[in-house]
Coordinates of C-alpha atoms and ligand atoms in Angstrom, one line a residue:
M272 CA -42.1 1.1 -41.4
E273 CA -38.3 2.5 -41.3
Q274 CA -36.7 2.7 -45.3
S275 CA -34.6 -0.4 -46.0
L276 CA -31.2 0.6 -47.0
L277 CA -31.0 -2.7 -49.0
T278 CA -30.7 -1.0 -52.5
V279 CA -29.1 -1.6 -55.6
E280 CA -27.3 1.6 -55.5
N281 CA -26.2 1.1 -51.6
L282 CA -24.9 -2.3 -52.7
R283 CA -22.8 -0.8 -55.8
F284 CA -21.2 1.5 -53.1
N285 CA -20.0 -1.5 -51.1
S286 CA -16.4 -2.3 -52.2
A287 CA -17.3 -6.0 -52.8
F288 CA -19.5 -5.0 -55.7
K289 CA -17.9 -2.2 -57.6
Y290 CA -19.4 -2.6 -61.4
V291 CA -21.6 -5.5 -60.8
A292 CA -24.8 -5.5 -62.9
D293 CA -28.0 -4.5 -62.0
M294 CA -29.5 -7.7 -62.1
N295 CA -26.6 -9.7 -60.3
L296 CA -27.4 -7.0 -57.7
N297 CA -31.0 -7.6 -57.8
A298 CA -30.3 -11.1 -57.3
I299 CA -28.2 -10.9 -54.5
I300 CA -30.5 -8.6 -52.3
K301 CA -32.3 -11.2 -52.2
M302 CA -29.9 -13.2 -50.5
C303 CA -29.1 -10.6 -48.0
K304 CA -30.6 -10.3 -44.3
E305 CA -30.8 -6.7 -43.3
E306 CA -29.6 -6.1 -39.5
K307 CA -29.3 -3.0 -37.3
F308 CA -27.0 -2.8 -34.4
P309 CA -27.4 0.0 -31.6
A310 CA -24.0 1.3 -30.5
N311 CA -21.6 -1.1 -28.7
T312 CA -23.2 -4.3 -30.0
V313 CA -20.8 -7.0 -30.2
I314 CA -21.5 -8.3 -33.7
F315 CA -19.2 -11.1 -33.4
Q316 CA -16.8 -12.6 -30.8
E317 CA -13.2 -13.9 -31.6
N318 CA -12.9 -17.6 -31.5
T319 CA -16.4 -18.6 -32.5
R320 CA -17.3 -20.0 -35.9
G321 CA -18.1 -17.2 -38.8
E322 CA -21.7 -18.4 -40.2
R323 CA -21.8 -15.0 -42.5
L324 CA -20.5 -12.0 -44.5
Y325 CA -21.6 -8.6 -43.2
L326 CA -21.9 -5.3 -45.7
I327 CA -22.1 -2.4 -43.9
L328 CA -24.7 0.1 -45.4
D329 CA -24.7 2.7 -42.9
G330 CA -23.0 3.0 -39.5
R331 CA -19.3 2.4 -37.9
I332 CA -17.5 -0.7 -36.6
K333 CA -14.8 -1.4 -35.0
I334 CA -12.6 -5.1 -34.9
T335 CA -10.4 -5.5 -31.9
K336 CA -8.1 -7.8 -30.3
V337 CA -7.6 -8.2 -26.9
T338 CA -3.8 -8.8 -25.8
K339 CA -2.3 -11.0 -23.9
Y340 CA -2.1 -8.3 -20.8
G341 CA -5.6 -7.5 -21.3
A342 CA -5.2 -4.5 -23.2
E343 CA -7.6 -3.9 -26.2
T344 CA -6.0 -3.0 -29.6
V345 CA -8.2 -1.4 -32.7
L346 CA -7.3 -3.3 -35.7
A347 CA -9.2 -1.1 -37.9
Y348 CA -12.5 0.9 -38.4
L349 CA -14.6 0.1 -41.1
T350 CA -17.9 2.3 -42.5
K351 CA -20.4 2.3 -45.3
G352 CA -19.0 0.7 -48.4
D353 CA -16.9 -1.9 -46.4
F354 CA -17.4 -5.5 -45.9
F355 CA -16.0 -7.8 -42.9
G356 CA -16.3 -11.4 -42.0
E357 CA -15.1 -12.7 -44.9
M358 CA -12.1 -14.2 -43.6
E359 CA -13.5 -17.3 -41.6
L360 CA -15.7 -17.9 -44.8
L361 CA -12.6 -18.1 -46.9
D362 CA -10.4 -20.5 -44.7
D363 CA -12.8 -22.0 -42.5
Q364 CA -11.2 -21.3 -39.3
V365 CA -13.1 -19.3 -36.3
R366 CA -13.3 -15.5 -36.2
S367 CA -9.8 -14.0 -35.4
A368 CA -11.2 -10.6 -33.6
R369 CA -13.8 -9.1 -32.0
T370 CA -16.6 -7.1 -33.7
T371 CA -18.1 -4.2 -32.4
A372 CA -20.7 -1.6 -33.6
V373 CA -19.2 2.0 -32.7
E374 CA -22.6 3.4 -33.5
L375 CA -25.9 2.4 -34.8
T376 CA -25.2 0.3 -37.8
S377 CA -26.8 -1.5 -40.5
C378 CA -25.7 -4.3 -42.5
A379 CA -26.8 -6.7 -45.0
S380 CA -25.5 -10.2 -44.3
I381 CA -24.9 -13.0 -46.5
S382 CA -24.5 -16.6 -45.8
K383 CA -21.4 -18.8 -46.2
Q384 CA -23.3 -20.9 -48.9
D385 CA -24.4 -18.0 -50.7
F386 CA -21.1 -16.1 -50.5
D387 CA -19.1 -19.3 -51.9
N388 CA -21.9 -19.4 -54.9
M389 CA -21.5 -15.8 -55.5
L390 CA -17.8 -15.8 -55.7
K391 CA -17.8 -19.3 -57.6
S392 CA -20.4 -17.5 -60.3
N393 CA -19.0 -13.7 -60.4
N394 CA -15.3 -12.7 -61.4
I395 CA -15.7 -9.2 -61.0
I396 CA -17.1 -9.7 -57.3
Q397 CA -13.9 -12.3 -56.8
L398 CA -11.4 -9.4 -58.2
N399 CA -13.0 -6.9 -55.9
I400 CA -12.9 -9.0 -52.6
L401 CA -9.2 -9.9 -53.6
R402 CA -8.2 -6.3 -54.0
S403 CA -10.5 -5.5 -50.8
I404 CA -8.2 -8.2 -48.7
T405 CA -4.9 -7.2 -50.7
K406 CA -5.3 -3.5 -49.4
R407 CA -6.2 -4.7 -45.8
L408 CA -3.2 -6.8 -45.6
R409 CA -0.7 -4.0 -46.5
S410 CA -2.8 -1.6 -43.9
A411 CA -2.3 -4.7 -41.5
D412 CA 1.1 -4.9 -42.4
Q413 CA 1.7 -1.2 -41.5
T414 CA -0.1 -1.3 -38.3
I415 CA 2.2 -3.9 -37.4
V416 CA 5.2 -2.3 -38.3
N417 CA 3.7 1.2 -36.5
E418 CA 2.9 -1.1 -33.3
L419 CA 6.5 -2.6 -33.5
D420 CA 8.1 0.7 -33.6
R421 CA 6.1 2.2 -31.0
T422 CA 7.1 -1.1 -28.5
V423 CA 10.8 -0.4 -29.5
E424 CA 10.4 3.0 -28.4
I425 CA 8.6 2.1 -25.1
S426 CA 11.1 -0.5 -24.6
K427 CA 14.0 1.9 -25.3
Q428 CA 12.5 4.7 -22.7
H429 CA 12.4 1.9 -20.3
I430 CA 15.8 0.9 -20.7
G431 CA 16.7 4.4 -20.5
K432 CA 15.1 4.5 -16.9
L433 CA 16.9 1.2 -16.1
N434 CA 20.2 2.7 -16.8
M435 CA 19.4 5.8 -15.1
L436 CA 18.3 3.9 -11.8
I437 CA 21.6 1.8 -12.1
D438 CA 23.9 4.7 -12.4
A439 CA 21.9 6.3 -9.5
A440 CA 22.1 3.1 -7.2
K441 CA 26.0 3.1 -8.1
T442 CA 26.1 6.7 -7.0
I443 CA 24.0 6.2 -3.8
N444 CA 26.2 3.3 -2.8
S445 CA 29.3 5.5 -3.3
S446 CA 29.4 7.0 0.2
L447 CA 28.8 5.9 3.7
D448 CA 28.9 9.2 5.2
L449 CA 25.0 9.7 6.1
D450 CA 25.1 13.6 5.6
K451 CA 26.8 13.3 2.4
L452 CA 24.6 10.3 1.4
L453 CA 21.2 12.0 1.9
E454 CA 22.6 15.0 -0.4
I455 CA 23.7 12.4 -2.8
I456 CA 20.2 10.7 -2.8
L457 CA 18.4 14.0 -2.9
E458 CA 20.5 15.3 -5.8
T459 CA 20.3 12.2 -7.6
A460 CA 16.1 12.2 -7.2
I461 CA 16.1 15.6 -8.4
K462 CA 17.9 14.8 -11.5
S463 CA 16.7 11.9 -12.5
I464 CA 13.0 13.0 -12.5
S465 CA 13.9 17.1 -13.8
A466 CA 12.7 18.5 -10.9
D467 CA 14.2 22.0 -10.1
R468 CA 14.8 21.3 -6.2
G469 CA 13.6 19.2 -3.4
T470 CA 13.9 17.7 0.1
L471 CA 14.9 14.7 1.7
Y472 CA 13.2 14.0 4.6
L473 CA 14.0 10.9 7.0
Q474 CA 11.9 9.3 9.8
D475 CA 12.6 9.4 13.3
E476 CA 11.0 7.0 14.9
L477 CA 11.7 7.6 18.1
K478 CA 9.9 10.7 18.2
G479 CA 7.2 10.2 15.6
E480 CA 9.0 13.1 13.4
I481 CA 10.3 13.2 10.3
W482 CA 13.5 15.5 9.7
S483 CA 15.4 17.2 7.2
K484 CA 18.7 19.7 6.8
A485 CA 18.6 22.3 4.9
L486 CA 20.5 25.5 4.0
R487 CA 19.7 28.5 5.1
G488 CA 22.1 31.5 3.8
S489 CA 25.6 29.8 4.8
E490 CA 24.3 27.8 7.8
V491 CA 22.7 24.1 7.8
I492 CA 19.8 24.2 10.0
E493 CA 17.8 21.2 10.5
I494 CA 13.7 21.1 10.0
R495 CA 11.6 19.0 12.1
L496 CA 8.1 18.2 11.1
P497 CA 5.7 16.0 13.8
L498 CA 4.1 13.0 11.5
G499 CA 0.9 14.0 10.0
K500 CA 1.6 17.7 10.0
G501 CA 2.4 19.6 7.0
L502 CA 2.2 17.7 3.7
A503 CA 5.5 15.6 4.2
G504 CA 4.3 15.3 7.6
Y505 CA 0.8 14.0 6.2
V506 CA 2.7 11.8 3.7
A507 CA 5.3 9.8 6.3
K508 CA 2.0 9.1 8.1
T509 CA -0.5 7.8 5.9
G510 CA 2.0 6.3 2.9
E511 CA 0.3 8.3 0.3
I512 CA 1.3 9.9 -3.2
V513 CA 0.3 13.7 -3.3
N514 CA 1.1 14.6 -6.8
I515 CA 0.0 18.1 -7.2
P516 CA 0.1 19.7 -10.8
D517 CA -1.1 23.0 -10.3
A518 CA 0.1 24.1 -6.7
Y519 CA -1.8 27.4 -6.5
N520 CA -5.1 25.6 -7.5
D521 CA -4.9 22.8 -4.9
P522 CA -5.8 23.1 -1.3
R523 CA -3.5 20.7 -0.7
F524 CA -1.1 22.8 -1.1
N525 CA -0.1 25.9 1.3
P526 CA 1.1 29.3 -0.3
E527 CA 2.4 30.3 3.0
V528 CA 6.0 28.0 2.5
D529 CA 6.3 29.8 -0.8
K530 CA 5.7 33.3 0.9
K531 CA 8.5 32.4 3.6
S532 CA 11.0 30.5 1.2
G533 CA 10.7 33.4 -1.7
Y534 CA 10.2 30.5 -4.3
R535 CA 7.1 30.0 -6.7
T536 CA 6.1 26.8 -6.5
N537 CA 4.0 25.6 -9.6
N538 CA 3.8 21.4 -9.5
M539 CA 5.1 19.6 -6.4
L540 CA 5.9 15.6 -5.9
T541 CA 5.5 14.5 -2.1
M542 CA 5.7 10.7 -2.0
P543 CA 7.0 8.2 0.8
M544 CA 10.4 6.6 0.8
R545 CA 10.0 3.0 1.6
N546 CA 12.6 0.4 2.2
R547 CA 12.6 -3.1 0.9
D548 CA 9.8 -4.4 3.4
G549 CA 7.8 -1.8 2.1
K550 CA 8.3 0.5 5.8
I551 CA 8.4 4.1 5.6
I552 CA 11.9 5.6 6.4
G553 CA 11.5 8.6 4.5
V554 CA 9.5 11.5 2.3
F555 CA 10.5 12.9 -1.0
Q556 CA 9.2 16.6 -1.8
M557 CA 10.1 17.5 -5.2
L558 CA 9.4 20.8 -6.6
N559 CA 8.6 22.1 -10.0
K560 CA 9.3 19.5 -12.8
K561 CA 10.8 21.2 -15.9
G562 CA 8.3 21.2 -18.6
G563 CA 5.2 20.2 -16.7
P564 CA 3.7 18.3 -13.7
F565 CA 5.5 15.0 -12.6
S566 CA 4.1 12.1 -13.9
P567 CA 3.2 8.3 -13.0
Q568 CA 6.6 7.4 -14.4
D569 CA 8.4 9.9 -11.8
E570 CA 6.5 8.1 -8.9
E571 CA 7.1 4.8 -10.1
F572 CA 10.9 5.8 -10.4
L573 CA 11.8 7.4 -7.1
N574 CA 9.9 4.2 -5.6
A575 CA 12.5 2.3 -7.3
L576 CA 15.3 4.9 -6.4
S577 CA 13.4 4.4 -2.6
I578 CA 14.8 0.9 -2.3
H579 CA 18.3 1.4 -3.4
A580 CA 18.4 4.4 -1.4
S581 CA 17.2 2.6 2.2
V582 CA 19.8 0.4 1.5
A583 CA 22.8 2.7 1.7
I584 CA 21.1 4.6 4.5
E585 CA 21.2 1.6 6.2
N586 CA 24.4 0.9 5.7
A587 CA 25.9 4.5 6.0
R588 CA 24.3 3.9 9.7
L589 CA 25.5 0.4 10.1
A590 CA 29.2 1.7 9.1
Q591 CA 28.5 5.0 11.7
E592 CA 27.7 2.1 14.5
M593 CA 30.7 0.3 13.7
V594 CA 33.2 3.4 13.7
Q595 CA 31.7 4.1 16.9
S596 CA 31.9 1.0 18.8
E597 CA 35.5 0.6 17.0
R598 CA 36.2 4.0 18.5
L599 CA 34.9 2.7 21.8
S600 CA 36.8 -0.6 22.3
A601 CA 40.2 1.4 21.5
V602 CA 39.1 3.6 24.3
G603 CA 38.2 0.1 26.3
R604 CA 41.7 -1.4 25.6
M605 CA 43.3 2.0 26.9
A606 CA 41.1 2.2 29.9
S607 CA 41.8 -0.9 30.9
T608 CA 45.6 -0.9 31.0
I609 CA 44.8 2.7 32.7
I610 CA 42.9 1.1 35.3
H611 CA 45.1 -1.8 36.0
D612 CA 47.9 0.5 36.7
I613 CA 45.6 2.7 38.7
K614 CA 44.1 0.3 40.9
N615 CA 47.3 -1.0 43.0
P616 CA 48.5 2.3 44.1
M617 CA 44.9 3.1 44.9
G618 CA 44.4 0.2 46.9
T619 CA 47.7 1.0 48.8
L620 CA 46.5 4.8 49.3
R621 CA 43.1 3.1 50.9
V622 CA 44.9 1.2 53.2
Y623 CA 47.4 3.9 54.2
A624 CA 44.5 6.0 55.1
Q625 CA 42.7 3.2 57.1
V626 CA 46.3 2.9 58.9
M627 CA 46.3 6.9 59.5
K628 CA 42.9 6.6 61.1
K629 CA 43.9 4.1 63.2
K630 CA 47.1 5.4 64.6
S631 CA 46.5 9.1 64.8
G632 CA 43.5 8.9 67.4
N633 CA 42.7 12.2 66.3
E634 CA 39.0 12.7 65.4
E635 CA 39.7 15.3 62.9
A636 CA 42.1 13.3 61.5
G637 CA 39.9 10.2 61.5
K638 CA 37.2 12.2 59.5
L639 CA 39.5 13.0 56.7
A640 CA 40.7 9.6 56.3
D641 CA 37.3 8.2 56.1
E642 CA 36.5 10.9 53.4
M643 CA 40.0 9.8 51.6
I644 CA 38.8 6.2 51.9
H645 CA 35.2 7.5 50.5
Q646 CA 36.9 9.4 47.5
V647 CA 39.0 6.4 47.0
D648 CA 36.2 4.0 46.8
R649 CA 34.4 6.6 44.3
F650 CA 37.3 6.9 42.3
V651 CA 38.0 3.1 41.6
N652 CA 34.2 2.7 41.2
M653 CA 34.0 5.1 38.5
T654 CA 37.0 3.7 36.6
Q655 CA 35.8 0.4 36.9
E656 CA 32.6 1.5 35.3
I657 CA 34.2 2.8 32.2
L658 CA 36.1 -0.4 32.1
D659 CA 32.8 -2.3 32.3
F660 CA 31.0 -0.1 29.8
S661 CA 33.8 -0.4 27.2
K662 CA 34.0 -4.1 27.6
G663 CA 30.0 -4.2 27.2
V664 CA 29.7 -6.3 30.3
S665 CA 25.8 -6.6 31.2
S666 CA 24.0 -7.2 34.1
T667 CA 24.3 -10.6 35.8
N668 CA 23.5 -10.3 39.5
I669 CA 19.7 -9.8 39.3
E670 CA 18.1 -10.4 42.6
E671 CA 14.5 -9.5 44.1
V672 CA 14.5 -6.5 45.9
E673 CA 12.0 -4.3 48.1
F674 CA 12.1 -1.6 45.9
S675 CA 11.4 1.2 48.3
E676 CA 14.2 0.0 50.4
T677 CA 16.8 0.4 47.4
M678 CA 15.1 3.8 46.6
E679 CA 15.5 5.2 50.0
G680 CA 19.1 4.1 50.3
V681 CA 20.0 5.5 47.5
L682 CA 18.4 8.8 48.3
M683 CA 19.9 9.1 51.1
F684 CA 23.2 9.2 50.0
I685 CA 22.3 11.4 46.8
E686 CA 20.8 13.8 49.5
K687 CA 24.2 14.3 50.8
D688 CA 25.8 15.2 47.6
L689 CA 23.0 17.3 46.7
T690 CA 23.0 19.5 49.8
K691 CA 26.3 20.3 49.5
A692 CA 25.0 22.0 45.8
N693 CA 22.4 23.4 47.6
V694 CA 20.0 21.4 45.9
K695 CA 17.0 20.3 47.6
L696 CA 15.3 16.6 47.3
E697 CA 11.8 16.0 47.5
K698 CA 10.4 12.7 47.4
K699 CA 7.2 11.7 46.3
L700 CA 7.7 7.6 46.6
N701 CA 4.2 5.7 46.4
F702 CA 5.3 2.4 44.9
N703 CA 5.9 -0.4 47.2
G704 CA 6.5 -3.7 46.0
K705 CA 9.4 -6.2 44.8
V706 CA 11.4 -5.8 41.6
K707 CA 13.7 -8.0 39.9
L708 CA 17.2 -5.9 39.4
D709 CA 20.4 -5.7 39.9
Q710 CA 20.9 -3.3 42.5
D711 CA 24.7 -2.3 42.0
K712 CA 23.9 -1.1 38.5
I713 CA 20.5 0.5 38.9
V714 CA 22.0 2.4 41.9
R715 CA 24.4 3.6 39.6
V716 CA 21.8 4.6 37.3
F717 CA 20.2 6.5 40.0
Y718 CA 23.9 8.0 40.7
N719 CA 24.2 9.3 37.2
I720 CA 20.8 10.8 36.9
A721 CA 21.1 12.7 40.1
G722 CA 24.5 13.8 39.2
N723 CA 23.4 15.0 35.8
A724 CA 20.4 16.9 37.5
R725 CA 23.1 18.5 40.2
D726 CA 25.4 19.5 37.7
A727 CA 22.3 21.0 35.8
M728 CA 21.7 23.5 38.7
P729 CA 24.9 25.2 39.8
D730 CA 23.1 27.7 41.7
G731 CA 20.6 25.3 43.4
G732 CA 17.4 24.1 43.0
T733 CA 14.9 21.4 43.5
L734 CA 15.2 17.8 42.5
T735 CA 11.9 15.9 42.8
V736 CA 12.0 11.9 42.8
S737 CA 8.7 10.2 42.6
T738 CA 7.9 6.4 42.2
E739 CA 4.6 5.2 41.2
D740 CA 3.0 1.8 40.2
I741 CA 1.6 1.9 36.8
G742 CA 0.5 -1.6 36.4
G743 CA 3.2 -4.0 35.5
M744 CA 5.9 -1.3 35.7
V745 CA 7.0 1.1 38.1
K746 CA 7.6 4.4 36.8
I747 CA 10.5 6.6 38.7
E748 CA 10.8 10.4 38.0
F749 CA 13.5 12.5 38.2
T750 CA 12.5 16.3 37.7
D751 CA 14.8 19.2 38.5
T752 CA 14.5 22.9 37.6
G753 CA 17.9 23.3 35.9
T754 CA 19.3 24.8 32.8
G755 CA 17.5 22.1 30.6
M756 CA 19.4 20.7 27.4
P757 CA 19.4 21.7 24.0
E758 CA 17.5 19.5 21.3
E759 CA 20.8 18.2 19.6
V760 CA 21.9 17.0 22.8
K761 CA 19.0 15.3 24.0
R762 CA 18.6 13.6 20.6
K763 CA 22.1 12.0 21.5
I764 CA 22.3 12.1 25.0
F765 CA 22.5 8.0 25.5
E766 CA 25.4 7.8 22.7
P767 CA 28.8 7.4 24.4
F768 CA 30.9 10.9 24.7
V769 CA 28.3 13.0 24.3
T770 CA 28.7 15.8 26.7
Y771 CA 27.6 19.3 27.0
G772 CA 28.6 22.3 29.2
K773 CA 30.7 20.7 31.5
K774 CA 34.2 21.2 32.4
H775 CA 35.2 17.5 33.1
G776 CA 32.2 15.2 31.6
T777 CA 33.2 12.3 30.0
G778 CA 29.6 12.0 28.5
L779 CA 29.4 8.3 29.2
G780 CA 26.6 8.6 32.1
M781 CA 23.6 8.6 30.3
S782 CA 24.9 5.8 27.8
I783 CA 25.3 3.4 30.7
V784 CA 22.0 4.6 32.2
K785 CA 20.5 3.5 28.8
K786 CA 22.2 0.2 28.7
V787 CA 21.5 -0.8 32.3
I788 CA 17.9 0.0 31.6
D789 CA 17.7 -1.9 28.5
D790 CA 19.4 -4.7 30.3
H791 CA 16.1 -4.5 32.6
K792 CA 13.8 -4.7 29.9
G793 CA 13.1 -1.1 31.3
K794 CA 12.1 2.3 29.0
I795 CA 13.5 5.8 29.5
E796 CA 12.3 8.9 28.4
I797 CA 13.4 12.4 28.7
E798 CA 11.5 15.6 28.6
S799 CA 13.5 19.0 28.8
E800 CA 12.9 22.5 28.2
L801 CA 15.5 25.1 28.0
G802 CA 15.5 27.4 31.1
K803 CA 13.0 25.2 33.1
G804 CA 14.4 21.8 33.9
T805 CA 14.5 18.5 33.3
T806 CA 12.8 14.9 33.6
I807 CA 14.2 11.7 33.1
R808 CA 11.6 9.2 33.5
I809 CA 12.3 5.4 33.8
M810 CA 9.9 2.6 33.9
L811 CA 11.0 -0.8 35.4
P812 CA 9.0 -4.0 35.1
T813 CA 7.8 -5.0 38.7
M814 CA 7.2 -8.5 39.9
Q815 CA 3.7 -9.2 39.4
A816 CA 1.7 -10.7 42.3
Ligands
ATP202 N1 19.1 16.6 33.9 C1 19.8 17.3 32.8 N2 20.0 18.7 32.9 C2 20.6 19.3 31.9 N3 21.4 18.5 31.0 C3 21.4 17.3 31.2 C4 20.9 16.8 32.3 N4 21.4 15.2 32.2 C5 22.0 15.3 31.2 N5 22.3 16.4 30.7 C6 23.2 16.6 29.5 O1 23.6 15.6 28.7 C7 24.8 15.4 28.7 C8 25.4 14.1 28.7 O2 25.2 13.5 30.0 P1 26.0 12.4 30.4 O3 25.7 11.9 32.0 O4 25.9 11.1 29.5 O5 27.5 12.8 30.4 P2 28.0 13.9 31.7 O6 27.3 14.1 32.4 O7 28.5 15.0 30.6 O8 29.2 13.1 31.7 P3 29.4 11.9 32.8 O9 28.1 11.8 33.5 O10 30.1 10.7 31.9 O11 30.3 12.4 33.8 C9 25.6 16.5 29.8 O12 26.8 16.9 29.5 C10 24.2 17.3 30.2 O13 24.7 18.0 28.9
MG203 MG1 26.6 13.0 33.7

């Protein structure tokens, strides 16, 4: 049998029974029930009725309360010589906290009735219990004060972070210039979470890439990463937060990056920048937090900053568009005046040419007159196009056409033009079917594309035009063997006034093309390689049988 710990010595060791006579203790032992609680046993729960007083003979217990927010707070640890469970016996209320054995714990317990009698009959026990309760009250006061101090400290930190965020939001909203803005956002992020340096990537949804600008020497270069590639590309794709506390001991970090840059990365935080709707619009990559790895608070802060940053970026983009359209409408107003003034003399010229042809009776002069008429028509057409574009006129003249006929017709004209420029036209027309479209506009699209292809082959070459049924759509491809175009031109080609490498380009051709294709609910794609050539691919919805 196990030895009982319920002895006079052990009882006297308890703070309730200091200086109590052996005789009395012997009598108390008789009232006691000895119990053993294995580690983690809940001895009593909060809010239950209190029936007994417990005296700890050996082991350790903890008294805990669960807060409104679910966290467990330890009010006290008690060991051999302490007692617990007296409060409910004295004030007849429910248990105010939970008590759990921390390790194997032996207790002697006394019933409420016996406890009452004991107190009534023994002044020393009264005094002892009073002293203990007073001591505990003091210690509880201190615990509360400590807890308050801690909460105030945490609140202060939170307020500090909030103020930082407000300041950051203000700074971020101070610029509408996108490049400048990205710089400000990055600087703010670096400063706020004490990083040494960082990169801010933005999503290019069209291309499925992220991009960033970086300084190489004195030159600003653009870095592009496909989604999924590199750590930043991975984060952009998955939305995962990658917090690396020790770069050189983490397989997710690629030391090659440091080798190239000559920088030494110790810790690193890569996380998505999301807008208000939770959509990923970019990636923050922060390096080397001062004094240790990035914390969950840093992640939280960047998250909060993201929302402000995304609004600012959106605003900057809108502002850019507004400036652009303002510029366009100014050009439009100017163009209408000029075109108005030009159309009349052009009309006159056209009539004179016709008269010349009729009256001269000379074949050579007739041909020249025809050419004059043709050029005048082209000129008027072109100016009309600029006018339409600047006014934002949309397709209105949609009709059902036999697509191959339209195509053959256009190609006949294009071929003449190409032949003069020493460019061969190859046709691979495999689509036969009807399409609803605005003929005039689509014809202009094909002219513009073929014209660009011709310009890109100053020393001649081949333009291959193909059509193909791809189910619900007709795919039309113009592939040239020309110069190809730089990435920057390709990226901006649909923006008005983007022209490159031409003496007299207005840079409107492809933006008109894009608008017409959009109006037809079609799609357009560009593939281009410098020195090899370019393919412009258009998809137009067909009329399904
Ligand atoms: N097939 C192509 N090959 C190489 N570069 C091209 C091709 N198509 C377009 N580009 C590039 O894109 C730019 C923009 O084309 P766009 O047709 O919009 O304007 P443009 O030809 O310069 O002027 P516009 O057509 O208004 O007279 C061109 O200046 C050229 O640099
Ligand atoms: Mg053009």
